[in-house]
Coordinates of C-alpha atoms in Angstrom, one line a residue:
X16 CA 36.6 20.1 18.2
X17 CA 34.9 17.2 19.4
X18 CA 31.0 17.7 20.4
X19 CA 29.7 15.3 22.9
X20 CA 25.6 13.7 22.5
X21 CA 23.2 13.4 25.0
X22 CA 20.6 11.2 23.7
X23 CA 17.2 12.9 25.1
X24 CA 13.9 11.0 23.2
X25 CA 12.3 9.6 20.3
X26 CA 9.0 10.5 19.7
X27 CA 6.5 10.6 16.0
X28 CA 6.7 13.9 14.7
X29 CA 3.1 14.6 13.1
X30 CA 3.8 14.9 9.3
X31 CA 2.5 13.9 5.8
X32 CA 5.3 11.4 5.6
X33 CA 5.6 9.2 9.3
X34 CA 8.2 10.6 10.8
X35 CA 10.6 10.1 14.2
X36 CA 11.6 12.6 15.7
X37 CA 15.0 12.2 18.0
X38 CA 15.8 15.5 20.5
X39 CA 19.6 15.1 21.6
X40 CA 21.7 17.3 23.5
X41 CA 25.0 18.6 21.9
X42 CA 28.1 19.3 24.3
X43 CA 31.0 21.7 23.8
X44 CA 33.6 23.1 26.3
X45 CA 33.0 27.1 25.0
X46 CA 30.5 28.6 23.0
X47 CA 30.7 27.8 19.0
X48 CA 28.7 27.6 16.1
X49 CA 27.8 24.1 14.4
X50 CA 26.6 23.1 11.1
X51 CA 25.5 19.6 10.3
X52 CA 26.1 19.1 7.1
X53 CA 24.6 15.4 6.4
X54 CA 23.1 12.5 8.6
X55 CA 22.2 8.8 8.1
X56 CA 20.3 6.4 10.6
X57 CA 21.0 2.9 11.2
X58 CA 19.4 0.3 12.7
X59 CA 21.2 -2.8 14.7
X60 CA 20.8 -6.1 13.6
X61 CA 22.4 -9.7 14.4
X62 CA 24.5 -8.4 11.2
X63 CA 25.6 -5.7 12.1
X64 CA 24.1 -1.7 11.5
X65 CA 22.0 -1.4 8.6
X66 CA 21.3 2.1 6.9
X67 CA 17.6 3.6 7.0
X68 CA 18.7 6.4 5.1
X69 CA 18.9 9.7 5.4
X70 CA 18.1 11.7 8.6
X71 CA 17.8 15.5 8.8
X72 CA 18.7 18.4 11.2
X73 CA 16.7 22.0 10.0
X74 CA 18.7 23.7 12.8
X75 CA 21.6 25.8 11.0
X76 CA 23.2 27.1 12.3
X77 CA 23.4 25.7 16.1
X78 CA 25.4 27.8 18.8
X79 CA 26.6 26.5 22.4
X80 CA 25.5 28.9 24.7
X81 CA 27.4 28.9 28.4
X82 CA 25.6 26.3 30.5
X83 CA 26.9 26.5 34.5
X84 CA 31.0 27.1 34.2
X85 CA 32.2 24.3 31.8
X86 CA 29.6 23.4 29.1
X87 CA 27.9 25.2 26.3
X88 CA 24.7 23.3 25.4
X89 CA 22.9 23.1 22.4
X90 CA 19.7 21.6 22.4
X91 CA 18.3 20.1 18.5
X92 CA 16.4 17.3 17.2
X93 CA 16.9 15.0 13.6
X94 CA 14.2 13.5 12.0
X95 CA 13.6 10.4 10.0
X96 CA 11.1 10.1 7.4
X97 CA 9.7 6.5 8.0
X98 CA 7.4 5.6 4.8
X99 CA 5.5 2.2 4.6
X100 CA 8.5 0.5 2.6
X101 CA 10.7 1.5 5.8
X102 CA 8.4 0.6 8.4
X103 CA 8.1 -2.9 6.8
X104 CA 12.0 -3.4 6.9
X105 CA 12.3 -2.3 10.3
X106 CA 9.7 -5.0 11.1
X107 CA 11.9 -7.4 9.5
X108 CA 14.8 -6.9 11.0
X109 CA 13.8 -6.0 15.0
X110 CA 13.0 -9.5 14.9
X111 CA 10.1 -9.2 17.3
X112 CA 12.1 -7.4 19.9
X113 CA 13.3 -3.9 21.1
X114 CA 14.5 -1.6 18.3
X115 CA 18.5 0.1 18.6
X116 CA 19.1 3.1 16.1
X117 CA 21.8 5.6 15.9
X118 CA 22.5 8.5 13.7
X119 CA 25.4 9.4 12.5
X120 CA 26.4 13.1 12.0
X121 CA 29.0 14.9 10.1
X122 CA 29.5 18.7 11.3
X123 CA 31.7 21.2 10.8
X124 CA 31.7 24.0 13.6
X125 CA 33.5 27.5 13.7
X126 CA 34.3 29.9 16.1
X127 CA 31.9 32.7 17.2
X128 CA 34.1 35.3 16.9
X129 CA 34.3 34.7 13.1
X130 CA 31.8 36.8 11.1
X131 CA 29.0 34.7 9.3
X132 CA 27.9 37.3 6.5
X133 CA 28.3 36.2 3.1
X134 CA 32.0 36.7 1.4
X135 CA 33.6 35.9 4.7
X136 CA 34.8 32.2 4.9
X137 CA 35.6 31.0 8.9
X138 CA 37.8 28.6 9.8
X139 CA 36.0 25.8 9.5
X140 CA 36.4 21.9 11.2
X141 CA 34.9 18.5 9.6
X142 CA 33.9 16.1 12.2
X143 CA 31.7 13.5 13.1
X144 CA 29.5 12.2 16.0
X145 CA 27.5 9.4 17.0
X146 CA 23.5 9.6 18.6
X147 CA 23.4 6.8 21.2
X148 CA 23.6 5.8 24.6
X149 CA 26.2 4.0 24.8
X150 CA 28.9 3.2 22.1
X151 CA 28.1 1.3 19.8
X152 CA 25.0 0.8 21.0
X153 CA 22.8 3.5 19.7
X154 CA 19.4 4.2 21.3
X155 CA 16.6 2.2 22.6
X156 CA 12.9 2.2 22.0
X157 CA 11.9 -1.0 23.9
X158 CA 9.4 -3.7 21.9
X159 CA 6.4 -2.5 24.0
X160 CA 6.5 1.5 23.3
X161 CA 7.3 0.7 19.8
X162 CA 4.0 -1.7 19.0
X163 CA 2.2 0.4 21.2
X164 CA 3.2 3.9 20.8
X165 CA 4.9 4.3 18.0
X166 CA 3.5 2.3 15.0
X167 CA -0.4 3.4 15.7
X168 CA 1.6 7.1 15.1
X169 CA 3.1 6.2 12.2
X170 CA 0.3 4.5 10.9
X171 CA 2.0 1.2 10.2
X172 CA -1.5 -0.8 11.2
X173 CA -3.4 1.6 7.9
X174 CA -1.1 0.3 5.8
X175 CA 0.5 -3.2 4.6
X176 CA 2.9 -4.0 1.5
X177 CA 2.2 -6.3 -1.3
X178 CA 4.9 -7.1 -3.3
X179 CA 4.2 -6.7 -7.1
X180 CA 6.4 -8.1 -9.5
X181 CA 7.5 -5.7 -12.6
X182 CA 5.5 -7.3 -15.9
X183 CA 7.8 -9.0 -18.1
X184 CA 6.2 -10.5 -21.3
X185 CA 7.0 -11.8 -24.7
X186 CA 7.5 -9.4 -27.6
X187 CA 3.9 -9.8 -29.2
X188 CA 2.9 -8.8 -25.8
X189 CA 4.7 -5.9 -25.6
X190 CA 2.4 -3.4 -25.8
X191 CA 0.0 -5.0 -22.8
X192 CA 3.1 -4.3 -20.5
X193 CA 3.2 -0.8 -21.6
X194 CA -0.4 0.0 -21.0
X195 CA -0.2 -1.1 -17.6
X196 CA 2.5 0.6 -17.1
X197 CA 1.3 3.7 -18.1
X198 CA -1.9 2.4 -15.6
X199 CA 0.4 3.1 -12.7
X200 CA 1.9 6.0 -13.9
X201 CA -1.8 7.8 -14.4
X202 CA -2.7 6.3 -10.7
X203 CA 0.4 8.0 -9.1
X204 CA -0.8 11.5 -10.6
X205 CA -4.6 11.2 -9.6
X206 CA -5.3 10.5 -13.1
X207 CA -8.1 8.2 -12.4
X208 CA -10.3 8.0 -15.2
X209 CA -7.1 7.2 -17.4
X210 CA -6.0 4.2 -15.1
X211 CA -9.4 2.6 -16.5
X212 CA -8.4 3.2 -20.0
X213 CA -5.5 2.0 -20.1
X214 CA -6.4 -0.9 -18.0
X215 CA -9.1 -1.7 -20.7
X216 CA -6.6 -1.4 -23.5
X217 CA -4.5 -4.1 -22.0
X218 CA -7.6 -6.6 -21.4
X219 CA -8.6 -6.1 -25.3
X220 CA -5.0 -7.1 -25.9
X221 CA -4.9 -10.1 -23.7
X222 CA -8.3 -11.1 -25.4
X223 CA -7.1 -10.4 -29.2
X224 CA -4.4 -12.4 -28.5
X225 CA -6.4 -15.3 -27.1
X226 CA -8.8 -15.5 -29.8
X227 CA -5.9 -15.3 -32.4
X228 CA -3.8 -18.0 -31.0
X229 CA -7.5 -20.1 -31.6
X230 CA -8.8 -19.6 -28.0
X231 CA -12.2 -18.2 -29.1
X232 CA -16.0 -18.6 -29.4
X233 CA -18.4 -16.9 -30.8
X234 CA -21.4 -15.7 -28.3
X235 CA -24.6 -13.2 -29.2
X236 CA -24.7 -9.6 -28.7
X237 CA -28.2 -7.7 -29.2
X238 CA -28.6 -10.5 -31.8
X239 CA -25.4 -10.2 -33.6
X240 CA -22.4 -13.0 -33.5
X241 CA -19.3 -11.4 -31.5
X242 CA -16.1 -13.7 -31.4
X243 CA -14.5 -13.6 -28.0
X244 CA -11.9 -15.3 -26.0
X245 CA -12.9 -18.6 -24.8
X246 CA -11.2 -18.9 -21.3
X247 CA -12.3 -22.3 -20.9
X248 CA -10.5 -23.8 -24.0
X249 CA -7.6 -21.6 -22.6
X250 CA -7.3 -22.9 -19.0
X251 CA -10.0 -25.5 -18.8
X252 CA -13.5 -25.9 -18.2
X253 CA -13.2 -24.9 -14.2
X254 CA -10.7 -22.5 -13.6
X255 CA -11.6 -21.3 -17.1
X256 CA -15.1 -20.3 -16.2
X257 CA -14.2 -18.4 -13.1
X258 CA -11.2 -16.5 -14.7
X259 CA -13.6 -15.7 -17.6
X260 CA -16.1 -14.2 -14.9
X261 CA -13.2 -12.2 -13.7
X262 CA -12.4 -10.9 -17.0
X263 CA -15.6 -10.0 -18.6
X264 CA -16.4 -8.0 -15.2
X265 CA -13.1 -6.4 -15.8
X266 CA -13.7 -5.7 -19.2
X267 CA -17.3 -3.6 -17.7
X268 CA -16.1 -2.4 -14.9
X269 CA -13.3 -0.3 -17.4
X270 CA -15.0 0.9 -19.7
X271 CA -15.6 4.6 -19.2
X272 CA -19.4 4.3 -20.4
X273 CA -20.3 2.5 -17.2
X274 CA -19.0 5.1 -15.3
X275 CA -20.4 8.0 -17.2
X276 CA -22.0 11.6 -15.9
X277 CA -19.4 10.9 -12.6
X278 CA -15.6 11.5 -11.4
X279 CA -13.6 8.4 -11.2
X280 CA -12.8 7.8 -7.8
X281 CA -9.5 6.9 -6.2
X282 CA -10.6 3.5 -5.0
X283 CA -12.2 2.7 -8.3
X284 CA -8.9 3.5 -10.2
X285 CA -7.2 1.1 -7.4
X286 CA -9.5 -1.9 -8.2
X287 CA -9.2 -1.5 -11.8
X288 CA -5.2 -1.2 -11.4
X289 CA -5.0 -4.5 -8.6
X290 CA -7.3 -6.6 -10.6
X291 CA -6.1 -5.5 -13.8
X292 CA -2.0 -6.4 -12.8
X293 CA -3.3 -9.8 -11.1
X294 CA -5.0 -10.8 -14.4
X295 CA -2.3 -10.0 -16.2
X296 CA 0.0 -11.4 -14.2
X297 CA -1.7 -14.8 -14.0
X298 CA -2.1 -14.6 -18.0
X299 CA 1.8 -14.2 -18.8
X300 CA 2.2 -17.2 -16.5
X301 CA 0.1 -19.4 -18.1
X302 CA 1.4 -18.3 -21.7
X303 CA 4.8 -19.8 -20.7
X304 CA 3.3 -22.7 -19.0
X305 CA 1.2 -23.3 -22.5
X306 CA 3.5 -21.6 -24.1
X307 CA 4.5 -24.9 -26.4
X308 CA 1.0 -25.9 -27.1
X309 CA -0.3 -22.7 -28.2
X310 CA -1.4 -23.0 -31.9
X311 CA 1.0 -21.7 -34.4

């Protein structure tokens, strides 16, 4: 049986994750029970619809109930989670103008006057319907209510991407890839005071494998010699010196001793992680750039 849509609003559903919320309408000609079984929005582009994923409908299951003399009504919403890596794409591709979605639906209904308790199996029919407008056209949520409205909501302005590449380094560097990596992994957990160790492994990698290739010099520590890396031989005497700076801040700022008596805070952990993958990062460049003049 084919269920007709009555597109009714999108609004931002307060949640953990952002999330639209879109209220339709469903339209049958008698009474009958529906379960949506799986959804996916779309967005409209000069290419065509794009999928955003997966929507959802909690309402299961939905029955028609006798509007007037010739529809049953059911009234239901679908939500889509919109996280920061969304949001971003759907700034891409709106282009700086209005925003069309549609969901798309599958359903199967059954007749009420099939029993629903368990061990009974109704006669069941797999369809599908559109959310939209018009056909074809999904639904609108013009340029102004979204920059206005909706983004503030979804908290699009508390939040903007950086795109950081995955670490890829030779195989004597192996191991400074790993510790970062395992950086991130204690940062997504809350493990804070962790993200500084590891971070602080990797930097005494980077640095053993400076001084080793011949980019060293020897300084005085509480009056003992100490060989350390000697950024300046490494990048030259300018950029050298600043990156050197960088690192030996770093290289405090990580070790656990500075922080101690005191919990690690998130936005410490952060700074450690961001400065700790840009340092990197800039390093394993520079390696392949030098890579054929390093000492053997």
């Amino acid at each position: 049986m084919a269920i007709k849509v009555r597109f009714r609003q999108a609004t931002v559903e307060p949640a953990v994750i952002p999330t639209l919320r879109i209220d339709v309408y469903l339209i049958s000609d008698r009474p009958i029970y529906v379960m949506v079984l799986t959804a996916e929005a779309s967005i409209q582009t000069s290419n065509g619809w794009i999928s955003l994923g997966e929507a959802h409908c909690y309402d299961h299951p939905l029955f028609f109930t006798i509007s007037g003399q010739r529809e049953a009504i059911a009234s239901t919403r679908f939500y889509l989670e919109l996280d920061p890596f969304r949001l971003e794409r759907i700034e891409q591709l709106r282009g700086n103008g209005d925003i069309y979605l549609r969901i798309k639906a599958n359903y199967c209904t059954f007749d009420p006057s099939e029993s629903l308790h368990l061990g009974v199996n109704p006669t069941v029919n797999l369809e599908s319907f559109y959310i939209e407008q018009e056909p074809n056209s999904g639904f609108k949520i013009p340029k102004s209510d979204w920059v206005e409205q909706f983004l503030p909501k979804l908290g699009y302005k508390k939040v903007r991407l950086l795109e950081i590449p995955i670490l890829e380094a030779p195989t004597e560097l192996n191991e400074l890839v790993i510790h970062i990596d395992e950086a991130w992994e204690h940062f997504s957990m809350g493990n804070y005071e962790e993200v500084l160790t590891s971070c602080r492994k990797g930097l005494e990698i980077i640095e053993r494998y400076l001084i080793n290739n011949g980019y060293k010099k020897t300084i005085e520590v509480k009056g003992e010699p100490k060989t350390v890396a000697d950024w300046k031989a490494f990048l030259g005497s300018s950029v050298g010196e600043d990156v050197e700076k960088i690192f030996d801040g770093l290289k405090h700022f990580t070790s656990v001793g500075a922080h101690a008596g005191r919990v690690i805070s998130r936005a410490e952990a952060e700074y450690a992680l961001m400065c700790m993958h840009g340092i990197s990062s800039y390093f394993l460049k520079m390696i392949r750039v030098s890579g054929s003049t390093l000492p053997s």
